[in-house]
Amino acid sequence: MGLFDRIKRAFTGEDAVVKEEIEKESSPIVFDKYDKGMEKTRKNFSDRIADLFSGFREIDEDFYEDLEEAFISADVGFNMTIALTDAIRDNIEEQNVTRMDDVKRVVIETMVRIYEQNESGTHELNTNPDGPTVILFVGVNGVGKTTSVGKIGYQLKQDGHKVLMAAADTFRAGAVEQLNVWGERLDIPVVTGPEQGDPASVVFDAVTQANKENYDYVLVDTAGRLQTKANLMKELEKIKRIIERENPNGVQEVLLVLDATTGQNALIQAKQFNEATEITGLVLTKLDGTAKGGVVLGVRYDLDIPVKYVGLGEQATDLQVFDAENYMFNLIKDVIDEEE
Ligand code: GDP
């Protein structure tokens, strides 16, 4: 059953049953992580919706304007806001609803439907059937790139894979050391080079070692700060070329790490990086620390790139494979509860 049908059922009084189903399908632990990690975003979002409806009398232009403002301030982004408001207007007119509860249901159902329509591709990592799976992590400094490499390394290792990490962020002071600390803690080997050294040579060493010693995954922490897009492009192309030479299937994933607390800035960064290289997935960190978690909807709408992981806390297990049902249900469940 699709997400849309589930949400519809939740609105018709089956919310407890729907919650149980989603919980069972993922696992109560995962559901709990989304529940806690999305607390701030959920509260912000349901407060806005509550405000919107507190003075509700009828559907008029003011209502649509307030609705737009609510979406903008939940950081879902400009384009998604316009698309949402237009679709909500159409649905309200088509279904001819006037009662507050019905309008609220239409608002939420439209959100879910638009999200579902834009939802393509899988959240699972692409893998290499003939050798080590190579994953490049890109993103500006401070977004949580190195931490995400460590957390994903930990999870892959827990799943029984042989993991190698490459500290190719040779330009940021301390980045190599930081990855070494993760490596020691997780007992995952880290390939390093000299600070300020050539990142591509670290990548070369890592892929050569991975081939020779039959590693399943090579996680590459790349440099975040390269002054211009042209430099960034050149650097990433060089890294990819070197990997392709050693590993015929090349790179399986280029994951862009974004800090959700930066809201619309994250969206701008995603666009810039996507112009410099082909991004295959997003890692949205620090969702737990922000009320701007609506940015997940914005990036999904504006860029055709799947969100693959979300950071819901500081622990290694808090970086979770993105699950649209858990995300959406945990975003809107307080709005549904207000119904009763
Ligand atoms: P980098 O410069 O992109 O490599 O960033 P770091 O990996 O050094 O991370 C910057 C900070 O963000 C660190 O203090 C991390 O602990 C923190 N951080 C990363 N991901 C998350 C997350 O999902 N939730 C929270 N609360 N903090 C995070």
Coordinates of C-alpha atoms and ligand atoms in Angstrom, one line a residue:
M1 CA 0.0 0.0 0.0
G2 CA 1.3 3.4 -0.9
L3 CA 2.1 6.2 1.5
F4 CA -0.8 8.2 0.3
D5 CA -3.4 5.5 1.1
R6 CA -1.8 5.1 4.5
I7 CA -2.1 8.7 5.3
K8 CA -5.7 8.8 4.1
R9 CA -6.5 5.9 6.5
A10 CA -4.6 7.7 9.3
F11 CA -7.0 10.6 8.8
T12 CA -10.0 8.4 9.0
G13 CA -9.2 7.4 12.6
E14 CA -6.8 4.6 11.8
D15 CA -3.7 6.5 12.8
A16 CA -2.7 4.1 15.5
V17 CA -3.0 1.2 13.1
V18 CA -1.0 3.0 10.5
K19 CA 1.7 3.8 13.0
E20 CA 1.9 0.2 14.0
E21 CA 2.2 -0.9 10.4
I22 CA 5.1 1.5 9.7
E23 CA 6.7 0.6 12.9
K24 CA 6.5 -3.1 12.2
E25 CA 7.8 -2.8 8.6
S26 CA 10.9 -0.8 9.5
S27 CA 11.4 -1.8 13.2
P28 CA 10.4 -0.1 16.4
I29 CA 14.0 1.1 16.9
V30 CA 14.1 2.8 13.6
F31 CA 10.6 4.3 14.1
D32 CA 11.7 5.6 17.5
K33 CA 14.8 7.2 15.9
Y34 CA 12.7 9.1 13.4
D35 CA 10.2 10.0 16.1
K36 CA 12.9 11.6 18.3
G37 CA 15.2 12.9 15.5
M38 CA 12.3 14.8 13.9
E39 CA 10.8 16.2 17.1
K40 CA 11.8 19.8 16.3
T41 CA 10.7 19.8 12.7
R42 CA 7.5 18.1 13.6
K43 CA 6.7 20.6 16.3
N44 CA 7.5 23.6 14.1
F45 CA 5.4 22.2 11.3
S46 CA 2.4 21.2 13.4
D47 CA 2.5 24.6 15.2
R48 CA 2.4 26.4 11.8
I49 CA -0.5 24.3 10.6
A50 CA -2.3 24.9 14.0
D51 CA -1.7 28.6 13.6
L52 CA -3.0 28.6 10.1
F53 CA -6.2 26.9 11.2
S54 CA -6.7 28.7 14.5
G55 CA -8.3 31.7 12.9
F56 CA -9.9 29.7 10.1
R57 CA -13.3 30.9 8.9
E58 CA -13.4 30.2 5.2
I59 CA -11.2 29.5 2.2
D60 CA -10.2 32.8 0.7
E61 CA -7.0 34.3 -0.7
D62 CA -5.7 35.1 2.7
F63 CA -5.9 31.5 3.6
Y64 CA -3.7 30.5 0.6
E65 CA -1.3 33.3 1.4
D66 CA -1.0 32.0 5.0
L67 CA -0.5 28.5 3.7
E68 CA 2.4 29.6 1.5
E69 CA 4.0 31.4 4.4
A70 CA 3.7 28.3 6.6
F71 CA 5.5 26.1 4.0
I72 CA 8.2 28.7 3.4
S73 CA 8.9 29.0 7.1
A74 CA 9.0 25.2 7.4
D75 CA 11.8 25.4 4.8
V76 CA 10.3 23.3 2.1
G77 CA 11.7 25.7 -0.5
F78 CA 10.1 28.2 -2.9
N79 CA 9.3 25.9 -5.9
M80 CA 7.9 23.1 -3.7
T81 CA 5.7 25.8 -1.9
I82 CA 4.2 27.1 -5.1
A83 CA 3.6 23.6 -6.4
L84 CA 2.0 22.5 -3.1
T85 CA -0.2 25.6 -2.8
D86 CA -1.4 25.3 -6.4
A87 CA -2.2 21.6 -6.0
I88 CA -4.0 22.2 -2.7
R89 CA -6.1 24.9 -4.3
D90 CA -7.1 22.5 -7.1
N91 CA -7.9 19.7 -4.7
I92 CA -9.9 21.9 -2.4
E93 CA -12.0 23.2 -5.4
E94 CA -12.3 19.8 -6.9
Q95 CA -13.5 18.1 -3.7
N96 CA -15.5 21.2 -2.8
V97 CA -14.5 21.0 0.9
T98 CA -15.2 23.8 3.3
R99 CA -15.0 22.3 6.8
M100 CA -11.8 22.9 8.6
D101 CA -11.0 19.2 9.2
D102 CA -11.5 18.4 5.6
V103 CA -9.3 21.2 4.5
K104 CA -6.6 20.1 6.8
R105 CA -6.8 16.6 5.4
V106 CA -6.6 17.8 1.9
V107 CA -3.5 19.9 2.8
I108 CA -1.7 16.9 4.2
E109 CA -2.8 14.4 1.5
T110 CA -1.6 16.8 -1.2
M111 CA 1.8 17.1 0.5
V112 CA 2.1 13.3 0.7
R113 CA 0.9 12.9 -2.9
I114 CA 3.4 15.4 -4.3
Y115 CA 6.1 13.9 -2.4
E116 CA 5.2 10.4 -3.6
Q117 CA 5.0 11.5 -7.2
N118 CA 8.5 13.0 -7.0
E119 CA 9.8 10.0 -5.1
S120 CA 11.8 7.9 -7.6
G121 CA 14.9 5.7 -7.3
T122 CA 15.9 3.7 -4.4
H123 CA 17.4 4.7 -1.0
E124 CA 19.7 1.7 -1.0
L125 CA 23.3 2.2 -2.0
N126 CA 24.3 1.2 -5.5
T127 CA 26.9 -1.6 -5.3
N128 CA 29.6 -3.0 -7.6
P129 CA 29.0 -6.6 -8.5
D130 CA 32.6 -7.2 -9.7
G131 CA 34.8 -5.7 -7.0
P132 CA 34.9 -3.1 -4.3
T133 CA 32.0 -0.6 -4.1
V134 CA 33.5 2.9 -4.2
I135 CA 31.6 5.7 -2.5
L136 CA 32.8 9.3 -2.7
F137 CA 31.6 11.7 0.0
V138 CA 31.5 15.4 -1.0
G139 CA 30.2 18.5 0.7
V140 CA 31.5 21.8 2.2
N141 CA 33.4 21.8 5.5
G142 CA 31.4 21.3 8.7
V143 CA 28.3 19.6 7.2
G144 CA 29.2 16.3 8.9
K145 CA 31.0 14.6 6.0
T146 CA 33.8 12.9 8.0
T147 CA 31.3 11.9 10.7
S148 CA 29.0 10.4 8.0
V149 CA 31.9 8.4 6.5
G150 CA 32.6 7.0 10.0
K151 CA 28.9 6.2 10.7
I152 CA 28.2 4.5 7.3
G153 CA 31.5 2.6 7.7
Y154 CA 30.3 1.4 11.1
Q155 CA 27.0 0.2 9.7
L156 CA 28.4 -1.5 6.7
K157 CA 30.9 -3.3 9.0
Q158 CA 28.0 -4.3 11.3
D159 CA 26.3 -5.8 8.3
G160 CA 29.4 -8.1 7.8
H161 CA 31.2 -6.1 5.0
K162 CA 34.9 -5.6 4.8
V163 CA 35.3 -1.8 4.8
L164 CA 38.2 0.5 3.9
M165 CA 38.2 4.3 4.4
A166 CA 40.3 6.8 2.5
A167 CA 41.2 10.1 4.1
A168 CA 41.3 12.2 0.9
D169 CA 40.3 15.4 2.6
T170 CA 43.9 16.4 2.8
F171 CA 43.2 20.1 2.8
R172 CA 41.2 20.5 5.9
A173 CA 43.4 20.6 9.0
G174 CA 42.5 17.7 11.3
A175 CA 40.3 15.8 8.8
V176 CA 42.8 13.0 8.3
E177 CA 43.3 12.7 12.1
Q178 CA 39.5 12.7 12.6
L179 CA 39.0 9.8 10.2
N180 CA 41.9 8.0 11.9
V181 CA 40.1 8.3 15.2
W182 CA 36.9 6.8 13.7
G183 CA 39.0 4.0 12.1
E184 CA 40.6 3.1 15.4
R185 CA 37.4 3.2 17.2
L186 CA 35.6 1.0 14.6
D187 CA 38.6 -1.1 13.8
I188 CA 38.4 -0.1 10.1
P189 CA 41.7 0.6 8.3
V190 CA 42.2 4.1 7.0
V191 CA 44.4 4.9 4.0
T192 CA 46.1 8.3 4.5
G193 CA 48.6 10.6 2.8
P194 CA 50.5 13.7 3.9
E195 CA 48.4 16.7 4.9
Q196 CA 48.0 19.1 1.9
G197 CA 49.1 16.2 -0.3
D198 CA 47.4 15.0 -3.5
P199 CA 44.0 13.6 -2.6
A200 CA 44.0 11.5 -5.8
S201 CA 47.1 9.6 -4.7
V202 CA 45.3 8.7 -1.5
V203 CA 42.4 7.4 -3.5
F204 CA 44.8 5.5 -5.8
D205 CA 46.4 3.7 -2.8
A206 CA 43.0 2.9 -1.3
V207 CA 41.5 1.4 -4.4
T208 CA 44.7 -0.6 -5.1
Q209 CA 44.6 -2.0 -1.6
A210 CA 40.9 -2.7 -1.8
N211 CA 41.4 -4.7 -5.0
K212 CA 44.4 -6.6 -3.6
E213 CA 42.8 -7.4 -0.3
N214 CA 39.2 -8.0 -1.5
Y215 CA 37.5 -5.2 0.4
D216 CA 33.7 -4.8 -0.2
Y217 CA 33.5 -1.0 0.3
V218 CA 35.9 1.9 -0.1
L219 CA 34.5 5.1 1.6
V220 CA 36.3 8.2 0.4
D221 CA 36.3 11.4 2.4
T222 CA 37.0 14.1 -0.2
A223 CA 38.1 17.7 0.2
G224 CA 35.2 20.0 1.0
R225 CA 36.7 23.4 0.3
L226 CA 37.9 24.0 -3.2
Q227 CA 37.8 27.7 -4.0
T228 CA 36.0 27.5 -7.3
K229 CA 33.6 25.2 -9.0
A230 CA 36.1 24.6 -11.8
N231 CA 38.7 23.4 -9.2
L232 CA 36.2 21.2 -7.5
M233 CA 35.2 19.7 -10.9
K234 CA 38.8 19.1 -11.9
E235 CA 39.6 17.4 -8.6
L236 CA 36.6 15.1 -8.6
E237 CA 37.1 14.2 -12.3
K238 CA 40.7 13.3 -11.5
I239 CA 39.7 11.2 -8.6
K240 CA 37.1 9.4 -10.7
R241 CA 39.5 8.8 -13.5
I242 CA 42.0 7.2 -11.2
I243 CA 39.4 5.0 -9.7
E244 CA 38.1 3.9 -13.1
R245 CA 41.6 2.9 -14.1
E246 CA 41.9 0.5 -11.2
N247 CA 38.3 -0.4 -10.9
P248 CA 36.5 -0.8 -14.3
N249 CA 33.1 -0.1 -12.9
G250 CA 34.3 3.1 -11.5
V251 CA 32.5 5.0 -8.7
Q252 CA 29.1 3.6 -7.5
E253 CA 28.0 6.5 -5.5
V254 CA 28.8 10.2 -5.1
L255 CA 27.0 11.2 -1.9
L256 CA 26.6 14.9 -1.2
V257 CA 26.5 15.6 2.5
L258 CA 24.3 18.5 3.5
D259 CA 23.6 20.1 6.9
A260 CA 19.8 20.3 7.4
T261 CA 20.2 23.1 10.0
T262 CA 21.3 25.4 7.2
G263 CA 17.9 25.1 5.5
Q264 CA 17.8 26.8 2.2
N265 CA 21.6 27.0 2.0
A266 CA 21.6 23.3 1.8
L267 CA 19.5 23.5 -1.3
I268 CA 21.8 26.1 -2.9
Q269 CA 24.8 23.9 -2.1
A270 CA 23.1 20.9 -3.6
K271 CA 22.5 22.8 -6.9
Q272 CA 26.1 24.0 -7.0
F273 CA 27.6 20.5 -6.4
N274 CA 25.3 19.0 -8.8
E275 CA 26.6 21.3 -11.5
A276 CA 30.2 20.3 -10.7
T277 CA 29.7 16.6 -10.7
E278 CA 26.9 14.0 -10.9
I279 CA 25.6 13.5 -7.4
T280 CA 23.9 10.1 -7.0
G281 CA 22.5 10.6 -3.5
L282 CA 22.2 13.0 -0.5
V283 CA 23.1 12.5 3.1
L284 CA 21.1 15.0 5.2
T285 CA 22.8 15.4 8.6
K286 CA 21.7 17.0 11.8
L287 CA 18.0 16.7 11.2
D288 CA 17.7 16.1 15.0
G289 CA 19.2 19.6 15.6
T290 CA 16.8 21.6 13.5
A291 CA 13.2 22.7 12.9
K292 CA 14.1 23.0 9.2
G293 CA 13.6 19.3 8.3
G294 CA 11.1 20.4 5.6
V295 CA 14.2 20.9 3.5
V296 CA 14.0 17.1 2.7
L297 CA 10.9 17.9 0.7
G298 CA 12.5 20.9 -1.0
V299 CA 15.6 19.0 -2.2
R300 CA 13.5 16.1 -3.4
Y301 CA 11.3 18.5 -5.5
D302 CA 14.0 20.8 -6.9
L303 CA 16.6 18.2 -7.7
D304 CA 16.1 14.7 -9.0
I305 CA 18.4 13.2 -6.4
P306 CA 17.3 10.7 -3.8
V307 CA 18.0 11.4 -0.1
K308 CA 19.8 8.2 0.9
Y309 CA 20.6 8.8 4.6
V310 CA 19.4 11.1 7.3
G311 CA 21.3 12.0 10.5
L312 CA 18.9 11.8 13.4
G313 CA 21.5 12.2 16.2
E314 CA 25.2 12.0 17.2
Q315 CA 25.5 8.2 17.7
A316 CA 26.8 6.0 14.9
T317 CA 23.5 4.2 14.7
D318 CA 21.6 7.5 14.3
L319 CA 22.5 7.9 10.7
Q320 CA 19.7 6.0 9.1
V321 CA 18.8 4.9 5.6
F322 CA 16.2 7.4 4.5
D323 CA 12.7 6.0 4.8
A324 CA 10.0 8.2 3.2
E325 CA 7.1 6.6 5.2
N326 CA 8.8 7.1 8.5
Y327 CA 9.8 10.6 7.6
M328 CA 6.4 11.7 6.3
F329 CA 4.4 10.0 9.1
N330 CA 6.6 11.5 11.8
L331 CA 6.4 14.9 10.2
I332 CA 2.6 15.1 10.2
K333 CA 1.4 12.8 13.0
D334 CA 0.8 15.6 15.4
V335 CA -1.5 17.3 12.8
I336 CA -3.4 14.0 12.5
D337 CA -3.7 13.7 16.3
E338 CA -5.1 17.2 16.5
E339 CA -8.1 15.9 14.5
E340 CA -9.4 13.8 17.3
Ligands
GDP1 P1 33.0 17.8 8.0 O1 33.8 19.0 8.0 O2 31.9 17.9 6.9 O3 33.8 16.6 7.8 O4 32.2 17.7 9.3 P2 32.4 16.8 10.6 O5 32.2 15.4 10.2 O6 33.6 17.1 11.3 O7 31.1 17.2 11.5 C1 30.9 18.5 12.0 C2 30.1 18.4 13.3 O8 28.7 18.0 13.1 C3 30.6 17.4 14.3 O9 30.6 17.9 15.6 C4 29.6 16.2 14.3 O10 29.5 15.5 15.5 C5 28.3 16.9 14.0 N1 27.3 16.1 13.3 C6 27.5 15.4 12.1 N2 26.3 14.7 11.8 C7 25.4 15.0 12.8 C8 24.0 14.6 13.0 O11 23.4 13.9 12.2 N3 23.4 15.1 14.2 C9 24.1 15.9 15.0 N4 23.4 16.3 16.1 N5 25.4 16.3 14.8 C10 26.1 15.8 13.7

